[in-house]
């Protein structure tokens, strides 16, 4: 269970990335039903004045002893000086990982993990601007420059800036469930989940809001289980089909079909996590109609199956089953 979180602030820390970890893990959200963590920020020396990239300094209250009992140690972006990370920080990271703690880096924080040897033989990522350097410095790592975050073992590496939020929320979701992650995201006014495999930079993102079509997008989210072809949507928007299709792509960057499919996958994720409805029922309620079509979109978007996803995020053992699978999952694997 994720209870104790320690953030290691290194010299010339990036204020946003440092703040991301503080925002996700450092706020008491019990008044709105959210999680609360035993949260600390530490540095190589307790009480030291630490310069940041933002032109101001911070005083770090705790020393590295704060990592000794942490369930999660976070390393935000930092200045990557030529001298490297202090040896005592690398030792603290290795020790935390060795005893089973989660290790999470944001942006250039991945370089500290690399220096600690925690990226050897692992997939990882960092900001796309630093990916080539990370790969060159740590050739035993497999650096993916195109994704938002990577989880490999108990090591999570997040890409730049906002992707750090995604990485942190992913871990909250993984350890505490969808409701906890959604509660944190709602307070932060950010999406509760973006897939780790989503590209860091794309010319046509998939927003949930638009300008003139914002009311329609809200309506679509409320009617995902219904027919949402272009004729239906154009009529709802009071436009011709040609004008609607052109306007939708201009404001969202994708076709109506692509937007609807991705939102339906998101709805299916929520249903799989929060209910015990069979996959056929999940498919019906999110608008795919059949379990086969849901599996197709799940595999294409998330690289997994609906039941494998459910098992990962609910972690509920199947009673009386020697292999931990139920009849539905055996059938899914057989297909």
Short mmCIF file of C-alpha atoms in Angstrom, two decimals:
data_model
loop_
_atom_site.label_atom_id
_atom_site.label_comp_id
_atom_site.label_asym_id
_atom_site.label_seq_id
_atom_site.Cartn_x
_atom_site.Cartn_y
_atom_site.Cartn_z
CA UNK A 1 0.00 0.00 0.00
CA UNK A 2 1.26 3.46 -0.89
CA UNK A 3 1.44 5.45 2.34
CA UNK A 4 4.80 7.21 2.67
CA UNK A 5 6.21 9.34 -0.17
CA UNK A 6 9.57 11.07 -0.24
CA UNK A 7 10.71 13.48 -2.96
CA UNK A 8 14.44 13.94 -3.45
CA UNK A 9 15.20 17.54 -4.46
CA UNK A 10 18.52 17.83 -6.27
CA UNK A 11 20.45 21.04 -7.05
CA UNK A 12 18.81 23.19 -9.72
CA UNK A 13 15.55 21.29 -9.41
CA UNK A 14 12.83 22.22 -11.91
CA UNK A 15 10.08 23.97 -9.91
CA UNK A 16 7.18 22.58 -11.95
CA UNK A 17 8.31 18.96 -11.80
CA UNK A 18 9.09 19.28 -8.10
CA UNK A 19 5.72 20.91 -7.59
CA UNK A 20 4.01 18.11 -9.49
CA UNK A 21 5.11 15.54 -6.94
CA UNK A 22 4.16 17.88 -4.10
CA UNK A 23 0.73 18.51 -5.61
CA UNK A 24 -0.15 14.85 -6.21
CA UNK A 25 1.25 13.38 -2.99
CA UNK A 26 1.68 16.28 -0.56
CA UNK A 27 -1.88 17.56 -0.10
CA UNK A 28 -4.38 16.25 2.45
CA UNK A 29 -7.48 15.50 0.38
CA UNK A 30 -9.38 13.60 3.06
CA UNK A 31 -12.06 16.31 3.14
CA UNK A 32 -13.13 15.32 -0.38
CA UNK A 33 -12.60 11.59 0.00
CA UNK A 34 -9.14 11.57 -1.54
CA UNK A 35 -5.97 9.89 -0.31
CA UNK A 36 -3.51 11.38 2.18
CA UNK A 37 0.17 10.47 2.28
CA UNK A 38 2.95 10.84 4.79
CA UNK A 39 4.88 13.23 2.56
CA UNK A 40 8.38 14.66 2.81
CA UNK A 41 10.81 16.58 0.63
CA UNK A 42 14.43 15.75 1.27
CA UNK A 43 17.86 16.56 -0.09
CA UNK A 44 21.46 15.46 0.29
CA UNK A 45 21.76 17.68 3.39
CA UNK A 46 18.91 18.54 5.77
CA UNK A 47 18.25 22.26 6.08
CA UNK A 48 20.38 23.14 3.05
CA UNK A 49 19.42 25.99 0.73
CA UNK A 50 18.75 24.41 -2.67
CA UNK A 51 18.88 26.48 -5.89
CA UNK A 52 16.19 25.81 -8.48
CA UNK A 53 15.99 26.39 -12.21
CA UNK A 54 13.37 29.05 -11.59
CA UNK A 55 15.74 31.69 -10.24
CA UNK A 56 14.86 31.17 -6.59
CA UNK A 57 16.00 28.82 -3.83
CA UNK A 58 14.23 26.50 -1.41
CA UNK A 59 15.15 25.14 2.00
CA UNK A 60 14.89 21.36 2.18
CA UNK A 61 13.84 20.28 5.66
CA UNK A 62 14.78 16.59 5.59
CA UNK A 63 17.94 14.69 4.79
CA UNK A 64 18.17 11.36 2.98
CA UNK A 65 17.04 9.48 6.09
CA UNK A 66 13.54 10.35 4.86
CA UNK A 67 13.95 7.73 2.14
CA UNK A 68 14.57 4.86 4.57
CA UNK A 69 10.92 3.92 5.10
CA UNK A 70 9.35 5.48 2.01
CA UNK A 71 6.97 3.40 -0.10
CA UNK A 72 7.76 5.72 -3.00
CA UNK A 73 10.82 7.84 -3.76
CA UNK A 74 10.36 10.51 -6.44
CA UNK A 75 13.21 12.21 -8.31
CA UNK A 76 12.01 15.30 -10.21
CA UNK A 77 13.95 17.05 -12.96
CA UNK A 78 17.21 18.70 -11.95
CA UNK A 79 20.19 20.48 -13.46
CA UNK A 80 22.28 17.41 -14.31
CA UNK A 81 25.64 19.00 -13.38
CA UNK A 82 28.80 17.54 -14.87
CA UNK A 83 29.81 16.23 -11.44
CA UNK A 84 26.72 14.04 -11.37
CA UNK A 85 24.43 13.12 -8.51
CA UNK A 86 25.93 12.93 -4.99
CA UNK A 87 26.99 9.38 -4.15
CA UNK A 88 24.84 9.33 -1.02
CA UNK A 89 21.73 10.07 -3.11
CA UNK A 90 22.52 7.19 -5.47
CA UNK A 91 22.97 4.88 -2.49
CA UNK A 92 19.63 5.97 -1.06
CA UNK A 93 17.91 5.25 -4.37
CA UNK A 94 19.50 1.82 -4.66
CA UNK A 95 18.64 0.93 -1.09
CA UNK A 96 15.03 2.05 -1.47
CA UNK A 97 14.62 0.01 -4.63
CA UNK A 98 16.30 -3.04 -3.10
CA UNK A 99 13.82 -3.14 -0.21
CA UNK A 100 10.85 -2.94 -2.61
CA UNK A 101 9.95 0.75 -2.70
CA UNK A 102 8.62 2.33 -5.89
CA UNK A 103 11.07 4.68 -7.63
CA UNK A 104 9.60 7.36 -9.90
CA UNK A 105 11.44 9.95 -11.97
CA UNK A 106 10.06 12.99 -13.75
CA UNK A 107 11.78 14.36 -16.86
CA UNK A 108 15.57 14.57 -16.35
CA UNK A 109 15.20 12.84 -12.99
CA UNK A 110 15.70 9.67 -15.04
CA UNK A 111 19.42 10.49 -15.24
CA UNK A 112 19.73 10.07 -11.47
CA UNK A 113 18.07 6.68 -11.77
CA UNK A 114 20.51 5.81 -14.54
CA UNK A 115 23.49 6.80 -12.41
CA UNK A 116 22.12 4.62 -9.63
CA UNK A 117 22.02 1.66 -12.01
CA UNK A 118 18.23 1.36 -11.79
CA UNK A 119 17.65 1.63 -15.54
CA UNK A 120 19.88 -1.27 -16.57
CA UNK A 121 17.86 -3.80 -18.53
CA UNK A 122 14.73 -1.67 -18.23
CA UNK A 123 12.50 0.28 -20.56
CA UNK A 124 12.37 3.93 -19.58
CA UNK A 125 11.67 7.40 -20.88
CA UNK A 126 12.45 11.03 -20.28
CA UNK A 127 11.67 14.31 -22.02
CA UNK A 128 12.11 13.86 -25.75
CA UNK A 129 14.81 16.55 -25.77
CA UNK A 130 16.95 14.45 -23.41
CA UNK A 131 16.15 10.97 -24.74
CA UNK A 132 19.19 10.60 -27.01
CA UNK A 133 21.53 11.69 -24.22
CA UNK A 134 19.91 9.29 -21.76
CA UNK A 135 20.32 6.42 -24.22
CA UNK A 136 23.95 7.35 -24.89
CA UNK A 137 24.88 7.63 -21.21
CA UNK A 138 23.08 4.45 -20.17
CA UNK A 139 23.27 1.99 -23.08
CA UNK A 140 21.98 -0.90 -20.96
CA UNK A 141 18.62 0.88 -20.76
CA UNK A 142 15.96 0.81 -23.47
CA UNK A 143 14.90 4.43 -23.89
CA UNK A 144 11.53 5.11 -25.52
CA UNK A 145 11.40 8.79 -26.49
CA UNK A 146 7.81 8.73 -27.69
CA UNK A 147 5.76 7.86 -24.62
CA UNK A 148 4.43 9.74 -21.59
CA UNK A 149 5.69 7.31 -18.97
CA UNK A 150 6.99 3.76 -18.59
CA UNK A 151 6.51 1.32 -15.74
CA UNK A 152 9.10 -1.48 -15.62
CA UNK A 153 9.30 -3.48 -12.44
CA UNK A 154 8.87 -1.02 -9.60
CA UNK A 155 10.55 1.78 -11.53
CA UNK A 156 8.44 4.43 -13.29
CA UNK A 157 10.01 7.04 -15.54
CA UNK A 158 7.93 9.98 -16.74
CA UNK A 159 8.54 12.33 -19.63
CA UNK A 160 8.66 16.10 -19.36
CA UNK A 161 6.45 18.50 -17.44
CA UNK A 162 2.77 17.48 -17.57
CA UNK A 163 3.67 13.84 -18.24
CA UNK A 164 4.97 13.79 -14.67
CA UNK A 165 1.39 14.29 -13.53
CA UNK A 166 0.33 11.32 -15.64
CA UNK A 167 3.08 9.14 -14.17
CA UNK A 168 2.17 10.09 -10.60
CA UNK A 169 -1.55 9.54 -11.17
CA UNK A 170 -0.80 6.21 -12.81
CA UNK A 171 0.92 5.04 -9.64
CA UNK A 172 -1.92 6.30 -7.43
CA UNK A 173 -4.34 4.43 -9.66
CA UNK A 174 -2.20 1.29 -9.64
CA UNK A 175 -1.78 1.19 -5.86
CA UNK A 176 -4.99 2.75 -4.55
CA UNK A 177 -7.47 2.33 -7.41
CA UNK A 178 -9.33 4.46 -9.88
CA UNK A 179 -11.44 6.32 -7.30
CA UNK A 180 -8.34 7.65 -5.51
CA UNK A 181 -6.67 8.74 -8.74
CA UNK A 182 -9.86 10.40 -9.96
CA UNK A 183 -10.23 12.25 -6.66
CA UNK A 184 -6.69 13.64 -6.93
CA UNK A 185 -7.14 14.54 -10.59
CA UNK A 186 -10.44 16.28 -9.93
CA UNK A 187 -8.83 18.54 -7.33
CA UNK A 188 -5.96 19.25 -9.73
CA UNK A 189 -8.41 19.88 -12.61
CA UNK A 190 -6.58 17.45 -14.90
CA UNK A 191 -7.65 14.29 -16.74
CA UNK A 192 -7.60 11.30 -14.37
CA UNK A 193 -5.73 9.17 -16.87
CA UNK A 194 -3.67 9.49 -20.02
CA UNK A 195 -2.15 6.29 -21.33
CA UNK A 196 1.56 5.86 -20.77
CA UNK A 197 1.96 4.83 -24.39
CA UNK A 198 0.48 8.06 -25.71
CA UNK A 199 2.93 10.11 -27.73
CA UNK A 200 4.78 12.90 -25.92
CA UNK A 201 4.27 15.27 -28.81
CA UNK A 202 1.63 15.05 -31.51
CA UNK A 203 0.32 17.57 -34.00
CA UNK A 204 -3.27 16.44 -33.47
CA UNK A 205 -3.95 15.78 -29.77
CA UNK A 206 -7.17 14.31 -28.49
CA UNK A 207 -8.70 16.99 -26.28
CA UNK A 208 -11.85 16.56 -24.27
CA UNK A 209 -12.88 20.15 -24.89
CA UNK A 210 -13.22 22.36 -27.95
CA UNK A 211 -14.47 25.82 -28.79
CA UNK A 212 -17.85 25.84 -30.49
CA UNK A 213 -18.30 22.08 -30.11
CA UNK A 214 -17.77 21.94 -26.34
CA UNK A 215 -21.49 21.41 -25.57
CA UNK A 216 -21.62 18.62 -28.15
CA UNK A 217 -18.61 16.85 -26.66
CA UNK A 218 -20.29 16.90 -23.27
CA UNK A 219 -23.44 15.46 -24.83
CA UNK A 220 -21.41 12.75 -26.57
CA UNK A 221 -19.82 11.70 -23.28
CA UNK A 222 -23.30 11.31 -21.81
CA UNK A 223 -24.46 9.14 -24.73
CA UNK A 224 -21.50 6.88 -25.43
CA UNK A 225 -23.74 3.80 -25.35
CA UNK A 226 -25.79 5.13 -28.28
CA UNK A 227 -25.20 5.44 -32.03
CA UNK A 228 -22.81 8.34 -32.56
CA UNK A 229 -22.22 8.37 -36.30
CA UNK A 230 -21.68 11.59 -38.22
CA UNK A 231 -25.36 11.92 -39.28
CA UNK A 232 -26.50 11.77 -35.64
CA UNK A 233 -23.80 14.14 -34.41
CA UNK A 234 -24.26 16.63 -37.25
CA UNK A 235 -27.98 16.78 -36.51
CA UNK A 236 -27.27 17.32 -32.81
CA UNK A 237 -24.86 20.15 -33.71
CA UNK A 238 -27.35 21.64 -36.19
CA UNK A 239 -24.85 21.45 -39.04
CA UNK A 240 -24.60 19.71 -42.37
CA UNK A 241 -22.59 16.51 -42.25
CA UNK A 242 -19.77 17.97 -44.35
CA UNK A 243 -19.53 21.12 -42.25
CA UNK A 244 -19.69 19.14 -39.02
CA UNK A 245 -16.93 16.71 -40.03
CA UNK A 246 -14.68 19.60 -41.05
CA UNK A 247 -15.41 21.58 -37.87
CA UNK A 248 -14.92 18.56 -35.61
CA UNK A 249 -11.48 17.79 -37.01
CA UNK A 250 -10.50 21.45 -36.88
CA UNK A 251 -11.40 21.74 -33.19
CA UNK A 252 -10.33 18.34 -31.88
CA UNK A 253 -7.64 17.28 -34.36
CA UNK A 254 -9.27 13.89 -35.00
CA UNK A 255 -12.31 12.41 -36.69
CA UNK A 256 -15.54 11.93 -34.74
CA UNK A 257 -15.08 8.15 -34.92
CA UNK A 258 -11.57 8.31 -33.41
CA UNK A 259 -12.72 10.64 -30.64
CA UNK A 260 -15.69 8.44 -29.76
CA UNK A 261 -13.62 5.25 -29.80
CA UNK A 262 -11.06 6.67 -27.39
CA UNK A 263 -13.73 7.96 -25.02
CA UNK A 264 -15.44 4.57 -25.10
CA UNK A 265 -12.19 2.86 -24.17
CA UNK A 266 -11.89 5.28 -21.26
CA UNK A 267 -15.43 4.49 -20.15
CA UNK A 268 -14.69 0.78 -20.40
CA UNK A 269 -11.61 1.23 -18.21
CA UNK A 270 -13.74 2.90 -15.57
CA UNK A 271 -16.37 0.15 -15.67
CA UNK A 272 -13.76 -2.61 -15.52
CA UNK A 273 -12.17 -1.02 -12.46
CA UNK A 274 -15.29 -0.06 -10.55
CA UNK A 275 -17.77 -2.82 -11.38
CA UNK A 276 -17.79 -6.59 -11.76
CA UNK A 277 -19.91 -6.45 -14.91
CA UNK A 278 -18.99 -9.09 -17.52
CA UNK A 279 -17.04 -7.88 -20.54
CA UNK A 280 -20.11 -8.22 -22.78
CA UNK A 281 -22.02 -5.89 -20.48
CA UNK A 282 -19.11 -3.44 -20.30
CA UNK A 283 -18.96 -3.42 -24.10
CA UNK A 284 -22.68 -2.66 -24.30
CA UNK A 285 -22.59 0.10 -21.69
CA UNK A 286 -19.67 1.93 -23.26
CA UNK A 287 -21.06 1.68 -26.79
CA UNK A 288 -18.89 -0.95 -28.47
CA UNK A 289 -21.76 -3.41 -28.65
CA UNK A 290 -19.74 -6.62 -28.47
CA UNK A 291 -16.91 -7.98 -26.37
CA UNK A 292 -14.92 -8.73 -29.54
CA UNK A 293 -15.01 -5.10 -30.65
CA UNK A 294 -14.09 -3.92 -27.14
CA UNK A 295 -11.11 -6.30 -27.11
CA UNK A 296 -9.99 -4.99 -30.49
CA UNK A 297 -10.00 -1.37 -29.34
CA UNK A 298 -8.44 -2.25 -25.98
CA UNK A 299 -5.56 -4.06 -27.69
CA UNK A 300 -5.00 -1.26 -30.17
CA UNK A 301 -5.19 1.55 -27.61
CA UNK A 302 -3.82 0.01 -24.41
CA UNK A 303 -1.94 -3.06 -25.60
CA UNK A 304 -3.84 -5.42 -23.29
CA UNK A 305 -7.17 -7.20 -22.91
CA UNK A 306 -10.13 -5.99 -20.85
CA UNK A 307 -9.86 -8.78 -18.30
CA UNK A 308 -6.09 -8.45 -17.98
CA UNK A 309 -6.67 -4.76 -17.34
CA UNK A 310 -9.33 -5.52 -14.73
CA UNK A 311 -7.07 -7.99 -12.94
CA UNK A 312 -4.24 -5.46 -12.86
CA UNK A 313 -6.24 -2.62 -11.40
CA UNK A 314 -8.61 -4.45 -9.07
CA UNK A 315 -6.17 -7.14 -7.91
CA UNK A 316 -9.10 -9.27 -6.68
CA UNK A 317 -8.16 -12.98 -6.60
CA UNK A 318 -10.55 -15.47 -8.11
CA UNK A 319 -11.85 -17.72 -5.33
CA UNK A 320 -11.41 -21.43 -5.84
CA UNK A 321 -9.30 -21.07 -8.99
CA UNK A 322 -5.91 -22.75 -9.06
CA UNK A 323 -4.58 -20.53 -11.83
CA UNK A 324 -6.23 -17.34 -10.55
CA UNK A 325 -8.36 -17.04 -13.72
CA UNK A 326 -12.09 -17.19 -14.15
CA UNK A 327 -13.97 -18.90 -16.99
CA UNK A 328 -14.40 -15.61 -18.86
CA UNK A 329 -10.68 -14.86 -18.87
CA UNK A 330 -9.80 -18.40 -19.94
CA UNK A 331 -12.14 -17.98 -22.89
CA UNK A 332 -10.63 -14.59 -23.70
CA UNK A 333 -7.11 -16.01 -23.67
CA UNK A 334 -8.18 -18.94 -25.81
CA UNK A 335 -9.57 -16.54 -28.42
#
